[in-house]
Coordinates of C-alpha atoms in Angstrom, one line a residue:
Chain R
M1 CA 88.9 143.6 126.8
D2 CA 86.4 144.8 124.2
D3 CA 84.9 141.7 122.4
Q4 CA 81.2 143.1 121.9
F5 CA 81.8 143.1 118.5
L6 CA 82.8 139.2 118.1
H7 CA 79.7 138.3 120.3
R8 CA 77.5 140.0 118.2
L9 CA 77.9 137.9 115.6
R10 CA 75.9 134.4 117.6
R11 CA 72.6 133.8 116.0
D12 CA 70.0 131.5 116.9
P13 CA 69.6 128.3 114.4
P14 CA 67.2 128.0 112.5
A15 CA 63.8 127.0 113.8
G16 CA 63.0 124.3 110.8
F17 CA 67.0 122.9 111.2
A18 CA 66.2 122.2 114.9
T19 CA 63.4 120.6 114.5
R20 CA 64.3 118.8 112.6
L21 CA 67.1 117.6 114.1
K22 CA 65.7 117.4 117.2
W23 CA 62.7 114.4 116.0
Q24 CA 65.5 112.9 113.7
L25 CA 67.5 112.5 117.4
D26 CA 64.4 110.9 118.9
Q27 CA 64.1 108.3 116.6
P28 CA 65.1 104.9 117.9
A29 CA 69.3 104.8 118.6
A30 CA 68.3 101.2 116.7
A31 CA 66.8 103.0 113.4
R32 CA 70.3 104.5 112.8
P33 CA 73.3 101.7 113.2
S34 CA 76.4 103.3 112.6
R35 CA 78.0 102.0 109.3
V36 CA 81.0 99.4 111.2
R37 CA 77.8 97.9 112.8
L38 CA 76.2 97.7 108.9
L39 CA 79.7 96.6 108.3
L40 CA 79.9 93.8 110.0
V41 CA 76.8 92.5 109.8
F42 CA 76.7 92.5 106.1
A43 CA 80.5 90.2 106.6
I44 CA 78.8 88.2 108.8
F45 CA 75.8 87.6 106.8
G46 CA 77.6 87.7 103.6
T47 CA 80.2 84.9 104.9
A48 CA 77.2 82.2 106.5
F49 CA 75.4 82.9 103.0
A50 CA 78.4 82.2 100.8
L51 CA 79.3 79.1 102.9
V52 CA 76.1 77.6 102.8
S53 CA 75.9 78.0 99.4
P54 CA 76.8 74.5 96.8
P55 CA 79.0 76.5 94.4
V56 CA 80.5 77.6 97.1
R57 CA 81.0 74.5 99.4
R58 CA 82.3 72.4 96.1
V59 CA 84.9 74.7 95.5
L60 CA 85.9 74.9 98.9
G61 CA 86.0 70.6 98.4
D62 CA 88.3 70.5 95.7
L63 CA 90.1 73.1 97.1
F64 CA 91.0 70.6 100.6
A65 CA 90.1 67.0 99.2
H66 CA 92.9 65.2 98.3
T67 CA 93.3 62.8 95.4
P68 CA 89.4 60.8 95.8
V69 CA 90.0 57.1 97.3
Q70 CA 87.5 55.1 95.9
S71 CA 85.5 52.7 98.4
T72 CA 87.1 49.5 97.3
D73 CA 90.6 51.3 97.8
L74 CA 90.5 51.2 101.1
L75 CA 90.9 47.2 101.6
Q76 CA 94.5 48.7 100.3
L77 CA 95.0 51.1 102.2
P78 CA 97.8 50.6 104.3
P79 CA 98.1 50.4 107.6
P80 CA 97.8 54.3 110.3
S81 CA 100.7 55.2 110.7
V82 CA 99.2 57.8 112.7
P83 CA 96.3 56.7 114.1
G84 CA 94.9 59.6 115.3
V85 CA 94.4 61.2 112.1
Y86 CA 92.7 57.7 110.4
R87 CA 90.2 57.1 113.0
E88 CA 89.2 60.7 112.5
A89 CA 88.2 59.4 108.8
E90 CA 87.2 56.4 110.1
S91 CA 85.1 57.7 112.8
A92 CA 82.7 60.1 110.4
P93 CA 79.7 58.9 109.8
G94 CA 78.5 57.6 106.7
T95 CA 82.0 57.0 106.0
V96 CA 82.5 53.6 105.9
S97 CA 80.6 51.1 104.5
P98 CA 79.5 48.6 107.4
R99 CA 81.7 45.9 105.7
H100 CA 84.8 47.9 105.1
E101 CA 83.9 48.9 108.9
A102 CA 84.1 45.2 110.0
L103 CA 88.1 45.4 108.3
I104 CA 89.6 48.4 110.5
P105 CA 91.6 47.6 112.9
Q106 CA 90.3 46.7 116.2
A107 CA 93.2 48.8 117.9
A108 CA 92.1 52.0 116.4
A109 CA 89.9 52.3 118.7
P110 CA 90.8 52.7 121.8
Q111 CA 93.3 55.6 120.6
A112 CA 90.7 57.8 119.4
E113 CA 90.3 58.4 123.3
T114 CA 93.7 60.7 122.8
L115 CA 92.3 62.9 121.1
P116 CA 91.9 66.3 121.3
T117 CA 88.6 67.5 122.2
S118 CA 88.1 70.1 120.1
R119 CA 88.3 67.3 117.2
E120 CA 85.7 65.5 119.4
V121 CA 83.4 69.1 119.2
S122 CA 84.1 68.9 115.7
R123 CA 82.7 65.8 114.7
A124 CA 79.6 66.3 116.9
A125 CA 78.8 68.5 114.7
Q126 CA 79.0 66.7 111.2
P127 CA 75.5 66.1 109.5
A128 CA 73.2 63.0 109.9
P129 CA 75.2 59.8 108.2
D130 CA 74.7 59.3 104.6
A131 CA 75.5 56.9 103.0
Q132 CA 76.4 58.7 99.9
P133 CA 80.4 59.7 100.2
V134 CA 81.3 56.1 100.6
A135 CA 83.0 56.8 97.3
A136 CA 85.5 60.2 98.7
P137 CA 86.3 59.2 101.9
A138 CA 89.3 62.1 102.0
V139 CA 91.3 62.2 105.1
K140 CA 92.4 65.2 105.5
S141 CA 89.8 67.0 104.1
N142 CA 87.5 65.9 107.1
F143 CA 89.5 68.0 109.4
V144 CA 89.3 70.7 107.5
I145 CA 85.9 71.0 106.2
A146 CA 83.2 69.2 108.7
P147 CA 83.1 72.7 110.2
I148 CA 83.0 74.6 107.1
T149 CA 80.3 72.8 105.8
S150 CA 78.6 71.6 108.8
S151 CA 75.4 73.2 109.2
G152 CA 72.3 74.8 111.2
P153 CA 72.7 76.3 114.2
Q154 CA 76.5 75.8 116.4
P155 CA 76.5 73.7 120.0
P156 CA 76.8 76.3 122.3
Q157 CA 80.7 75.2 122.7
Q158 CA 81.4 76.5 119.1
Q159 CA 79.5 78.9 119.2
A160 CA 81.5 80.1 123.0
A161 CA 84.4 80.0 121.1
A162 CA 83.5 81.8 118.1
A163 CA 83.3 85.4 121.1
V164 CA 86.0 84.6 122.9
A165 CA 88.0 84.1 119.2
T166 CA 85.7 87.5 118.3
R167 CA 86.8 89.5 121.2
Q168 CA 90.0 87.8 120.7
G169 CA 90.2 89.4 117.5
L170 CA 89.1 93.1 118.5
F171 CA 92.0 93.2 121.4
K172 CA 95.2 92.5 118.4
V173 CA 93.4 95.3 116.5
L174 CA 93.2 97.3 119.5
G175 CA 96.5 97.0 120.2
F176 CA 97.8 97.0 116.9
L177 CA 96.8 100.6 116.4
M178 CA 97.7 101.2 120.4
A179 CA 101.2 100.6 119.4
P180 CA 102.4 103.4 116.9
L181 CA 100.8 105.9 119.8
S182 CA 103.3 104.1 122.6
L183 CA 106.3 104.6 120.8
M184 CA 105.2 107.7 120.7
R185 CA 104.6 108.4 124.3
Q186 CA 107.3 106.5 124.3
Q187 CA 109.8 108.9 122.7
H188 CA 110.5 106.0 120.6
L189 CA 108.7 107.0 117.4
P190 CA 108.0 111.3 116.7
V191 CA 105.2 112.6 117.6
N192 CA 103.1 112.4 114.0
M193 CA 100.0 113.8 114.3
D194 CA 98.0 112.1 111.1
V195 CA 99.6 108.7 112.5
A196 CA 98.3 109.9 116.0
G197 CA 94.9 111.1 114.8
V198 CA 93.8 108.1 112.4
S199 CA 94.5 106.1 115.4
A200 CA 92.4 108.0 117.8
N201 CA 89.7 107.9 115.5
R202 CA 89.4 104.3 114.2
L203 CA 89.8 103.3 118.3
A204 CA 87.3 105.5 118.7
D205 CA 85.1 104.0 116.8
L206 CA 86.6 100.8 117.7
S207 CA 86.5 100.7 121.1
S208 CA 82.9 101.1 121.4
L209 CA 82.2 97.8 119.6
V210 CA 84.5 96.2 123.3
P211 CA 81.0 95.9 125.4
E212 CA 78.8 94.2 122.7
V213 CA 81.9 91.8 122.3
F214 CA 81.2 90.9 125.6
Q215 CA 77.6 90.0 125.3
K216 CA 77.7 86.0 124.9
D217 CA 78.9 85.2 128.3
T218 CA 81.4 82.0 128.3
R219 CA 81.6 81.3 131.7
P220 CA 80.1 78.4 131.8
F221 CA 82.0 76.9 128.8
V222 CA 86.1 75.2 129.0
V223 CA 87.2 78.2 126.5
E224 CA 91.0 79.6 126.6
T225 CA 90.4 83.4 127.3
R226 CA 92.1 85.6 130.1
A227 CA 88.7 87.6 130.4
L228 CA 88.1 87.0 133.8
D229 CA 83.7 86.1 135.1
I230 CA 83.2 89.6 136.7
I231 CA 83.1 91.1 133.6
W232 CA 79.3 89.5 133.4
M233 CA 78.7 90.6 137.2
Q234 CA 78.6 94.2 136.4
P235 CA 78.2 94.7 132.9
E236 CA 77.3 98.4 133.8
D237 CA 81.3 98.9 135.1
F238 CA 82.4 97.2 132.1
E239 CA 81.0 99.1 129.9
A240 CA 81.4 102.6 131.6
K241 CA 85.0 101.1 131.1
S242 CA 85.4 100.8 127.7
G243 CA 83.3 104.6 127.6
A244 CA 86.1 105.5 129.2
L245 CA 88.6 104.4 126.2
T246 CA 85.7 105.6 123.7
L247 CA 86.5 109.1 125.3
A248 CA 89.5 109.4 125.7
A249 CA 90.2 108.6 121.9
D250 CA 88.1 111.3 121.6
A251 CA 90.2 113.5 123.4
L252 CA 93.2 112.6 121.8
D253 CA 91.6 113.9 118.4
G254 CA 90.6 117.1 119.7
A255 CA 94.3 117.5 120.2
V256 CA 95.5 116.6 117.2
A257 CA 92.6 118.6 115.9
S258 CA 94.6 121.3 117.5
R259 CA 97.7 120.2 116.4
D260 CA 98.8 120.2 120.5
E261 CA 101.5 117.9 120.9
G262 CA 101.8 118.4 124.3
A263 CA 97.6 118.0 125.1
A264 CA 97.7 114.7 122.1
L265 CA 100.3 112.8 124.3
K266 CA 98.3 113.8 127.4
A267 CA 96.0 111.9 125.8
I268 CA 97.7 109.1 125.2
D269 CA 98.1 109.2 128.9
Q270 CA 94.6 108.9 129.1
I271 CA 94.2 105.6 126.3
Q272 CA 96.7 103.7 128.1
M273 CA 95.2 104.8 131.7
A274 CA 91.8 103.7 130.1
C275 CA 93.6 99.9 129.1
R276 CA 95.2 99.6 132.2
G277 CA 92.1 100.4 134.3
C278 CA 89.9 97.7 132.6
H279 CA 92.4 95.3 132.5
D280 CA 93.7 95.5 136.1
V281 CA 89.6 94.6 137.2
Y282 CA 89.0 92.6 134.2
R283 CA 91.7 90.7 132.6
K284 CA 93.9 88.0 134.4
N285 CA 97.5 89.1 134.3
Chain V
M1 CA 57.3 113.5 122.3
T2 CA 55.4 113.1 125.9
A3 CA 57.6 114.1 129.3
H4 CA 56.4 110.2 130.1
D5 CA 57.5 109.3 126.9
A6 CA 61.5 110.5 127.0
K7 CA 61.0 110.0 131.0
R8 CA 60.4 105.9 129.8
L9 CA 63.4 106.2 126.7
Q10 CA 65.8 108.1 128.9
E11 CA 65.3 104.8 131.5
A12 CA 65.6 102.2 128.2
E13 CA 68.8 103.6 127.2
G14 CA 70.1 103.3 130.6
S15 CA 70.3 107.3 130.8
P16 CA 71.6 108.9 134.3
P17 CA 68.2 110.2 136.3
G18 CA 67.3 113.7 136.3
I19 CA 69.1 114.3 133.1
D20 CA 66.7 116.1 130.8
W21 CA 67.4 115.6 127.4
N22 CA 65.2 118.3 125.7
A23 CA 66.6 121.2 127.9
V24 CA 70.2 119.8 127.2
Y25 CA 69.6 119.7 123.7
A26 CA 68.3 123.5 124.0
D27 CA 70.6 124.1 125.9
Q28 CA 73.7 123.2 123.4
L29 CA 72.1 123.4 119.8
P30 CA 72.9 127.2 119.4
R31 CA 76.0 127.0 121.5
V32 CA 77.2 123.6 118.3
Y33 CA 75.9 125.0 115.2
N34 CA 77.3 128.8 116.2
Y35 CA 80.7 126.9 117.0
F36 CA 80.7 125.6 113.5
R37 CA 79.2 129.2 111.9
F38 CA 82.8 131.0 113.0
R39 CA 84.6 127.4 111.9
A40 CA 83.2 126.5 108.8
A41 CA 81.6 129.1 106.9
R42 CA 78.3 128.0 105.0
S43 CA 74.6 127.5 105.9
H44 CA 74.1 124.0 104.8
D45 CA 77.7 122.5 105.9
V46 CA 77.1 124.7 109.4
E47 CA 73.9 122.0 109.4
E48 CA 74.8 119.4 108.6
L49 CA 78.5 119.2 110.5
T50 CA 75.1 120.4 113.6
A51 CA 73.9 117.6 113.5
R52 CA 76.6 115.5 112.1
T53 CA 77.7 115.8 115.8
F54 CA 74.5 115.4 117.5
E55 CA 74.0 112.3 115.8
K56 CA 77.5 110.7 117.3
A57 CA 76.5 111.8 120.6
W58 CA 73.2 111.5 121.3
R59 CA 74.3 107.6 119.9
A60 CA 76.3 107.3 122.5
R61 CA 75.1 109.6 125.1
A62 CA 73.7 106.2 127.0
K63 CA 76.8 104.8 128.4
Y64 CA 77.6 108.8 129.5
R65 CA 77.6 109.1 133.2
R66 CA 78.9 111.9 134.2
D67 CA 78.1 115.5 135.2
L68 CA 76.8 117.2 133.0
A69 CA 79.5 119.8 132.8
G70 CA 81.4 116.5 131.8
F71 CA 79.0 116.5 129.0
S72 CA 79.5 119.2 127.3
T73 CA 83.2 119.3 126.9
W74 CA 82.2 115.5 125.6
L75 CA 80.3 117.1 123.2
F76 CA 82.7 120.0 121.9
A77 CA 85.3 117.3 121.4
I78 CA 83.0 115.3 119.4
A79 CA 82.3 118.2 117.2
R80 CA 85.5 119.5 116.8
N81 CA 85.9 115.7 115.8
V82 CA 83.4 116.0 113.2
M83 CA 84.8 119.3 112.4
T84 CA 88.0 117.4 111.7
D85 CA 87.2 115.4 109.5
Q86 CA 85.7 117.9 107.4
L87 CA 88.8 119.8 106.8
R88 CA 90.6 117.4 105.6
A89 CA 88.6 117.3 103.1
D90 CA 89.7 118.6 100.0
A91 CA 87.1 120.5 99.1
L92 CA 85.8 122.0 102.7
R93 CA 89.0 122.9 103.5
T94 CA 89.5 126.3 100.7
R95 CA 85.6 126.9 102.0
A96 CA 86.0 127.4 105.1
A97 CA 89.7 130.0 104.6
T98 CA 85.9 132.1 103.9
W99 CA 83.5 132.7 106.8
S100 CA 79.8 133.5 105.2
E101 CA 76.9 133.6 106.3
P102 CA 73.8 131.4 106.4
I103 CA 71.0 134.4 104.6
E104 CA 67.8 132.1 106.6
Q105 CA 65.0 133.6 108.5
V106 CA 66.6 137.2 108.1
T107 CA 65.4 140.7 107.3
P108 CA 67.6 142.1 104.5
E109 CA 68.8 145.0 106.7
G110 CA 69.7 142.4 108.8
N111 CA 71.3 139.8 107.0
A112 CA 73.5 142.2 105.1
M113 CA 75.5 144.2 108.2
H114 CA 75.5 140.8 109.8
G115 CA 76.6 138.7 106.5
S116 CA 79.1 141.8 106.2
D117 CA 80.1 141.3 109.5
M118 CA 81.3 138.3 108.8
E119 CA 83.0 138.5 105.7
R120 CA 84.8 141.2 107.8
L121 CA 85.1 139.0 110.4
A122 CA 87.1 136.4 107.2
T123 CA 89.2 138.7 105.9
L124 CA 90.8 139.8 109.4
T125 CA 91.6 136.1 110.6
A126 CA 92.0 134.7 107.4
G127 CA 96.4 135.4 108.4
L128 CA 95.2 133.7 111.4
A129 CA 96.3 130.7 112.8
D130 CA 94.2 127.6 112.9
R131 CA 94.8 127.3 116.7
H132 CA 93.5 130.9 117.1
K133 CA 90.0 130.7 115.0
E134 CA 89.6 127.6 116.9
L135 CA 89.5 129.2 120.3
I136 CA 87.5 131.9 118.8
A137 CA 84.8 129.6 117.5
L138 CA 85.0 127.5 121.7
K139 CA 84.9 131.4 122.6
Y140 CA 82.1 133.3 120.6
G141 CA 80.1 130.4 119.3
A142 CA 80.3 127.7 121.1
A143 CA 79.9 130.8 124.1
L144 CA 82.2 128.4 126.1
S145 CA 83.8 130.0 129.3
N146 CA 87.4 129.7 129.4
R147 CA 87.7 127.1 132.0
M148 CA 85.4 124.5 129.4
I149 CA 87.4 125.8 126.8
A150 CA 91.0 124.9 128.6
R151 CA 89.4 121.4 129.0
V152 CA 88.1 121.1 125.2
T153 CA 91.1 121.4 123.7
G154 CA 93.9 120.4 126.7
L155 CA 95.5 123.3 127.5
S156 CA 95.2 125.3 130.5
E157 CA 93.2 128.0 131.7
S158 CA 95.8 131.1 131.1
N159 CA 96.8 129.8 128.1
V160 CA 93.3 129.8 127.2
G161 CA 93.1 133.8 128.1
T162 CA 96.3 135.6 127.1
T163 CA 96.0 133.3 123.8
L164 CA 91.9 134.9 123.5
Q165 CA 93.0 138.3 124.8
R166 CA 95.7 138.7 122.3
T167 CA 94.0 137.5 119.2
V168 CA 91.2 139.8 120.0
E169 CA 93.4 142.7 120.5
R170 CA 94.6 142.0 116.9
L171 CA 90.8 141.5 115.8
R172 CA 89.6 144.6 116.4
A173 CA 92.5 146.8 116.2
R174 CA 91.6 146.1 112.4
W175 CA 88.3 145.5 112.7

C-alpha cells in the first residue's frame, strides 16, 4: 500500500511547546488539583463556614425551633408521653436549672438507657454547659440543632460515621450513572451513544475519588458498612481495582467517540467486570 | 530535573519501577501531537489538546501499573476523549472539517508545500466518515500499528487494516 504521501505529513512538535509542556508536567501534582476535587473542597469548607456563622445558626435555630417555652412554663409541662424524647431535652446540659431539675420525675432516669447509641454520641458532642439558654428548652430542636451547632472537632466516632456516609454517597452516584448503561447492555434500552458518553465521562471522573474516600480507616469503629477490612490491609490492590474502573470508563468514552456500538457494549461489560472484580473482594455480599 | 530527582519523584508517586517517564514523554509527545494535527486543525488547538491529554495522563500515571504498550493505549484513549470533548464544543466542530497547518518553525518553502498538502488532504477527506478520519489520524498522525489501533478503538485488527486500506486508496486516487 503506497501511503508515503500520508507519512510525509507528520511533523515534530515545536521545541518551545515541548519544553513548556514538560516543565508543566514536572510540577508537583498537588499544584494541579482536579476541578472535581476543588469543587468538593469549596463545597465542604463553604458549608462548614456557613454553619458556624451566627446568622446562619440563628436562621436554622428559628427554622427548627418549637414555640419557645419560658423557664417558668417548664413547671407546667404535662408528664412526658414519650419518655425518651423528654429525657433528651432534660438531660441536655444547662437547659434546666437546678431548681427545675428537682421537679423532674425520677422515673425518667432509667429510661435513658433505652436511647439509641447515636443519640448518646450527639449528646456527647454538645458544648459546655451554659446557664443562659434555660429559657428555650425547645424540645424538638435539641435533636436537630445539636449536631449542627456543635463546634470544635468531631469525635472520632462521628468522623467515622461521616466517612462512611461520604463513601456510600459516592457509590450511590456511581450506581446512578451505571443504571442506564446496564439497561443498554441488557437490551432493556436502545443504545444511546450520547447518554453513554456522558455517563462514561462522569464515571471516569468520580471513580478516581474512590481511593480518597476510603482513606479514613473505619475498622476500629462501629459503623454500618459493607466495606471489608481487607481494603485497608492491601490498599494498593484496592486502588488498582478502582483504577480499572476509571480505565474501563475511559474505554467506553473512546468507543462512544468512534460511534461503534459493539465496542461500547464491550466497554460496558468491562465496566461491570471492574465493579464486580472489586466488590467480590472488598465488599460484604 | 536531574535523573536522581526524576527517580525520587517516580518513587514518591508510586510509579512502576523501571519506567523512564522522560523517555515516555519524548516518545509519545510527537505521536499525540500529530494525532491532533490530523484530527483537529489549527496550531493553537493542537497544542492545547496535546497539553490537556498529557496533563490528564500524568496526573493519573501513578495509578497505571501495567506495561508501557498498555500505557500507550491508555494515553490514546485519553487523547480520543479529549478530542471528543472538543468536538462537542460547537466552535471547533466547524473547524475540524478543515485541516490547516501550523506555521511555526518551518521554512517558507516547506511551510507552503506542507500547508498545501494539508489543505489538499482536508479537501480530500472532507467527505470521509468521522471513523475513517479517526483511523487515518491514529495510523499516520500517531504512527500506531494496526494492532495498537485495534486496541485503542475496540475494532478488530483485520477491520482496521481493511478500512485503512480502502480509505488510503480512495485518498491516493484523488491526491
